[in-house]
mmCIF file of C-alpha atoms in Angstrom:
data_model
loop_
_atom_site.group_PDB
_atom_site.id
_atom_site.type_symbol
_atom_site.label_atom_id
_atom_site.label_comp_id
_atom_site.label_asym_id
_atom_site.label_seq_id
_atom_site.Cartn_x
_atom_site.Cartn_y
_atom_site.Cartn_z
ATOM 1 C CA UNK A 10 -94.846 45.084 135.450
ATOM 2 C CA UNK A 11 -95.695 46.089 139.010
ATOM 3 C CA UNK A 12 -96.103 49.842 139.580
ATOM 4 C CA UNK A 13 -96.554 52.189 142.514
ATOM 5 C CA UNK A 14 -98.530 55.428 142.314
ATOM 6 C CA UNK A 15 -98.085 57.848 145.214
ATOM 7 C CA UNK A 16 -101.145 60.080 145.209
ATOM 8 C CA UNK A 17 -100.860 63.710 146.331
ATOM 9 C CA UNK A 18 -98.529 63.206 149.295
ATOM 10 C CA UNK A 19 -97.963 66.951 149.380
ATOM 11 C CA UNK A 20 -97.294 69.361 152.213
ATOM 12 C CA UNK A 21 -100.702 71.040 151.998
ATOM 13 C CA UNK A 22 -102.422 67.679 152.573
ATOM 14 C CA UNK A 23 -100.097 66.643 155.394
ATOM 15 C CA UNK A 24 -99.422 69.729 157.499
ATOM 16 C CA UNK A 25 -100.617 72.642 155.368
ATOM 17 C CA UNK A 26 -103.911 74.178 154.304
ATOM 18 C CA UNK A 27 -105.778 70.830 154.210
ATOM 19 C CA UNK A 28 -103.492 68.857 156.507
ATOM 20 C CA UNK A 29 -104.863 66.636 159.237
ATOM 21 C CA UNK A 30 -103.488 64.777 162.257
ATOM 22 C CA UNK A 31 -102.000 61.426 161.331
ATOM 23 C CA UNK A 32 -101.155 62.242 157.708
ATOM 24 C CA UNK A 33 -97.513 62.781 158.669
ATOM 25 C CA UNK A 34 -97.349 59.285 160.159
ATOM 26 C CA UNK A 35 -97.568 57.778 156.659
ATOM 27 C CA UNK A 36 -94.335 59.410 155.522
ATOM 28 C CA UNK A 37 -91.682 56.861 156.517
ATOM 29 C CA UNK A 38 -93.722 53.901 155.301
ATOM 30 C CA UNK A 39 -94.563 55.517 151.951
ATOM 31 C CA UNK A 40 -90.900 56.468 151.459
ATOM 32 C CA UNK A 41 -89.871 52.872 152.210
ATOM 33 C CA UNK A 42 -92.418 51.538 149.708
ATOM 34 C CA UNK A 43 -91.109 53.931 147.031
ATOM 35 C CA UNK A 44 -87.596 52.608 147.596
ATOM 36 C CA UNK A 45 -88.835 48.985 147.468
ATOM 37 C CA UNK A 46 -90.317 49.545 144.022
ATOM 38 C CA UNK A 47 -87.250 51.461 142.833
ATOM 39 C CA UNK A 48 -86.406 53.202 139.574
ATOM 40 C CA UNK A 49 -88.752 52.937 136.610
ATOM 41 C CA UNK A 50 -91.700 51.650 138.619
ATOM 42 C CA UNK A 51 -92.886 54.673 140.614
ATOM 43 C CA UNK A 52 -95.119 57.584 139.600
ATOM 44 C CA UNK A 53 -96.616 60.300 141.746
ATOM 45 C CA UNK A 54 -99.411 62.784 141.344
ATOM 46 C CA UNK A 55 -99.402 66.370 142.482
ATOM 47 C CA UNK A 56 -102.596 68.297 142.998
ATOM 48 C CA UNK A 57 -101.731 71.469 141.083
ATOM 49 C CA UNK A 58 -103.709 74.683 141.197
ATOM 50 C CA UNK A 59 -103.246 78.282 140.125
ATOM 51 C CA UNK A 60 -103.798 81.416 142.230
ATOM 52 C CA UNK A 61 -107.340 81.711 140.801
ATOM 53 C CA UNK A 62 -108.327 78.370 142.367
ATOM 54 C CA UNK A 63 -111.312 79.836 144.214
ATOM 55 C CA UNK A 64 -112.910 80.777 140.857
ATOM 56 C CA UNK A 65 -112.905 77.142 139.702
ATOM 57 C CA UNK A 66 -115.732 74.647 140.244
ATOM 58 C CA UNK A 67 -113.600 72.724 142.751
ATOM 59 C CA UNK A 68 -112.662 75.961 144.524
ATOM 60 C CA UNK A 69 -116.317 76.908 144.878
ATOM 61 C CA UNK A 70 -117.043 73.544 146.520
ATOM 62 C CA UNK A 71 -113.799 73.333 148.540
ATOM 63 C CA UNK A 72 -112.982 76.990 149.243
ATOM 64 C CA UNK A 73 -109.506 76.456 150.700
ATOM 65 C CA UNK A 74 -106.564 77.609 148.605
ATOM 66 C CA UNK A 75 -104.097 74.737 148.451
ATOM 67 C CA UNK A 76 -101.381 73.163 146.301
ATOM 68 C CA UNK A 77 -100.761 76.288 144.241
ATOM 69 C CA UNK A 78 -97.947 75.482 141.827
ATOM 70 C CA UNK A 79 -94.597 76.705 143.108
ATOM 71 C CA UNK A 80 -95.671 77.255 146.717
ATOM 72 C CA UNK A 81 -94.251 75.230 149.628
ATOM 73 C CA UNK A 82 -97.645 73.516 150.100
ATOM 74 C CA UNK A 83 -97.493 72.151 146.534
ATOM 75 C CA UNK A 84 -94.223 70.311 147.178
ATOM 76 C CA UNK A 85 -94.088 66.618 148.061
ATOM 77 C CA UNK A 86 -93.743 65.935 151.771
ATOM 78 C CA UNK A 87 -90.779 64.836 153.872
ATOM 79 C CA UNK A 88 -88.978 61.531 153.422
ATOM 80 C CA UNK A 89 -91.366 60.646 150.630
ATOM 81 C CA UNK A 90 -90.170 63.637 148.590
ATOM 82 C CA UNK A 91 -86.579 62.484 148.997
ATOM 83 C CA UNK A 92 -87.410 58.880 148.076
ATOM 84 C CA UNK A 93 -89.325 59.958 144.968
ATOM 85 C CA UNK A 94 -86.308 61.968 143.835
ATOM 86 C CA UNK A 95 -83.903 59.091 144.608
ATOM 87 C CA UNK A 96 -85.751 56.628 142.373
ATOM 88 C CA UNK A 97 -86.431 59.159 139.620
ATOM 89 C CA UNK A 98 -90.197 58.857 139.994
ATOM 90 C CA UNK A 99 -92.240 60.560 137.304
ATOM 91 C CA UNK A 100 -94.628 63.294 138.434
ATOM 92 C CA UNK A 101 -98.089 63.903 137.052
ATOM 93 C CA UNK A 102 -99.454 67.360 137.802
ATOM 94 C CA UNK A 103 -103.237 67.347 137.819
ATOM 95 C CA UNK A 104 -105.677 70.253 138.144
ATOM 96 C CA UNK A 105 -108.446 67.996 139.408
ATOM 97 C CA UNK A 106 -108.906 64.731 141.287
ATOM 98 C CA UNK A 107 -107.946 62.227 138.595
ATOM 99 C CA UNK A 108 -104.571 61.988 136.901
ATOM 100 C CA UNK A 109 -106.314 61.738 133.543
ATOM 101 C CA UNK A 110 -106.630 65.555 133.730
ATOM 102 C CA UNK A 111 -102.817 65.843 133.660
ATOM 103 C CA UNK A 112 -100.438 66.621 130.797
ATOM 104 C CA UNK A 113 -101.203 64.253 127.895
ATOM 105 C CA UNK A 114 -97.473 63.933 127.082
ATOM 106 C CA UNK A 115 -96.729 62.691 130.602
ATOM 107 C CA UNK A 116 -99.714 60.343 130.533
ATOM 108 C CA UNK A 117 -98.537 58.942 127.196
ATOM 109 C CA UNK A 118 -95.281 57.948 128.902
ATOM 110 C CA UNK A 119 -97.051 55.703 131.419
ATOM 111 C CA UNK A 120 -96.365 52.002 130.929
ATOM 112 C CA UNK A 121 -98.269 50.337 128.102
ATOM 113 C CA UNK A 122 -99.173 47.442 130.397
ATOM 114 C CA UNK A 123 -99.229 46.749 134.108
ATOM 115 C CA UNK A 124 -99.927 43.550 136.010
ATOM 116 C CA UNK A 125 -100.270 45.056 139.478
ATOM 117 C CA UNK A 126 -100.751 48.692 140.464
ATOM 118 C CA UNK A 127 -100.443 49.792 144.058
ATOM 119 C CA UNK A 128 -101.743 53.160 145.246
ATOM 120 C CA UNK A 129 -100.894 55.046 148.405
ATOM 121 C CA UNK A 130 -101.098 58.641 149.586
ATOM 122 C CA UNK A 131 -103.796 61.201 150.259
ATOM 123 C CA UNK A 132 -106.706 61.707 150.569
ATOM 124 C CA UNK A 133 -108.261 58.250 150.468
ATOM 125 C CA UNK A 134 -111.846 59.359 149.903
ATOM 126 C CA UNK A 135 -111.021 61.928 147.220
ATOM 127 C CA UNK A 136 -107.937 61.545 145.062
ATOM 128 C CA UNK A 137 -106.893 58.002 145.972
ATOM 129 C CA UNK A 138 -110.281 56.534 145.049
ATOM 130 C CA UNK A 139 -110.509 58.757 141.950
ATOM 131 C CA UNK A 140 -107.132 57.581 140.691
ATOM 132 C CA UNK A 141 -107.847 53.950 141.503
ATOM 133 C CA UNK A 142 -110.821 54.228 139.133
ATOM 134 C CA UNK A 143 -108.747 56.014 136.475
ATOM 135 C CA UNK A 144 -106.026 53.352 136.654
ATOM 136 C CA UNK A 145 -108.552 50.518 136.639
ATOM 137 C CA UNK A 146 -110.030 51.953 133.450
ATOM 138 C CA UNK A 147 -106.624 52.457 131.845
ATOM 139 C CA UNK A 148 -105.357 48.996 132.851
ATOM 140 C CA UNK A 149 -108.442 46.742 132.938
ATOM 141 C CA UNK A 150 -106.389 43.565 133.412
ATOM 142 C CA UNK A 151 -104.173 44.911 136.216
ATOM 143 C CA UNK A 152 -104.741 44.073 139.849
ATOM 144 C CA UNK A 153 -105.348 47.345 141.715
ATOM 145 C CA UNK A 154 -104.041 47.278 145.282
ATOM 146 C CA UNK A 155 -104.506 49.822 148.067
ATOM 147 C CA UNK A 156 -102.599 49.359 151.321
ATOM 148 C CA UNK A 157 -104.852 50.752 154.053
ATOM 149 C CA UNK A 158 -101.752 51.535 156.152
ATOM 150 C CA UNK A 159 -100.411 53.906 153.482
ATOM 151 C CA UNK A 160 -103.450 56.105 152.929
ATOM 152 C CA UNK A 161 -105.692 58.168 155.178
ATOM 153 C CA UNK A 162 -108.419 60.778 155.348
ATOM 154 C CA UNK A 163 -109.309 63.719 157.553
ATOM 155 C CA UNK A 164 -112.428 61.656 158.377
ATOM 156 C CA UNK A 165 -111.556 58.145 159.664
ATOM 157 C CA UNK A 166 -115.116 56.843 159.187
ATOM 158 C CA UNK A 167 -115.188 58.070 155.589
ATOM 159 C CA UNK A 168 -111.762 56.491 155.072
ATOM 160 C CA UNK A 169 -113.128 53.089 156.120
ATOM 161 C CA UNK A 170 -116.169 53.501 153.880
ATOM 162 C CA UNK A 171 -113.881 54.413 150.988
ATOM 163 C CA UNK A 172 -111.855 51.257 151.492
ATOM 164 C CA UNK A 173 -115.149 49.329 151.305
ATOM 165 C CA UNK A 174 -116.056 51.139 148.064
ATOM 166 C CA UNK A 175 -112.628 50.355 146.626
ATOM 167 C CA UNK A 176 -113.103 46.688 147.507
ATOM 168 C CA UNK A 177 -116.492 46.845 145.804
ATOM 169 C CA UNK A 178 -114.706 48.164 142.704
ATOM 170 C CA UNK A 179 -112.558 45.018 142.829
ATOM 171 C CA UNK A 180 -109.460 46.667 144.281
ATOM 172 C CA UNK A 181 -107.504 44.496 146.684
ATOM 173 C CA UNK A 182 -107.319 46.146 150.098
ATOM 174 C CA UNK A 183 -104.339 45.052 152.187
ATOM 175 C CA UNK A 184 -103.112 46.044 155.630
ATOM 176 C CA UNK A 185 -106.528 46.542 157.127
#
C-alpha cells in the first residue's frame, strides 16, 4: 500500500502565529497530492496544544502559543483542508513533534503494512523530519519519500540541511 501523510499543514504554521512567507504556496500542490492518493490512503497530523502550552517543555523552548485545539490556528489550511475532508483522511492529533504521541486508538488504526510512505507539510526541520523517523521505525520495510516541493521551513538553509539529513536517514528526496 502507498500512503500519504500530510504533516501539520495548519493555519498557525501557514499564516498564523508561526506562519512564514511561502508556506501558503504549498497549498494547491498538497491538495492535489491528497486527491491523487484518494480515500483510504491519506492521513494527516495536527499539532494540538492546550491553553497551558507555555507551561510545557516545548512551550518553554518555543514560547509562541499556537495550534490550541479548537482555535482557528489549529485548523487545517485552505484547499488542503477541503481535500483532506473530500477523501476522508484520518487525523492524528499530537501534543508533540511525532505522531507517536497521538491517541493510541487512532495509531492502532494505521495500516498494518506500507510499501511506500510519502510525507509533505510543515515544518520540514521539525515535525516533518520527526514523523519521517517515526514512520521509518514503524514501517522498516517501507520506502519513505519526501517531496521537497511540498514541504518548507521558516529557514530555507535549515530546510535544505534537513533534506540532506532525511536523505542520510535513507528517505528518498524528490523534487529538489
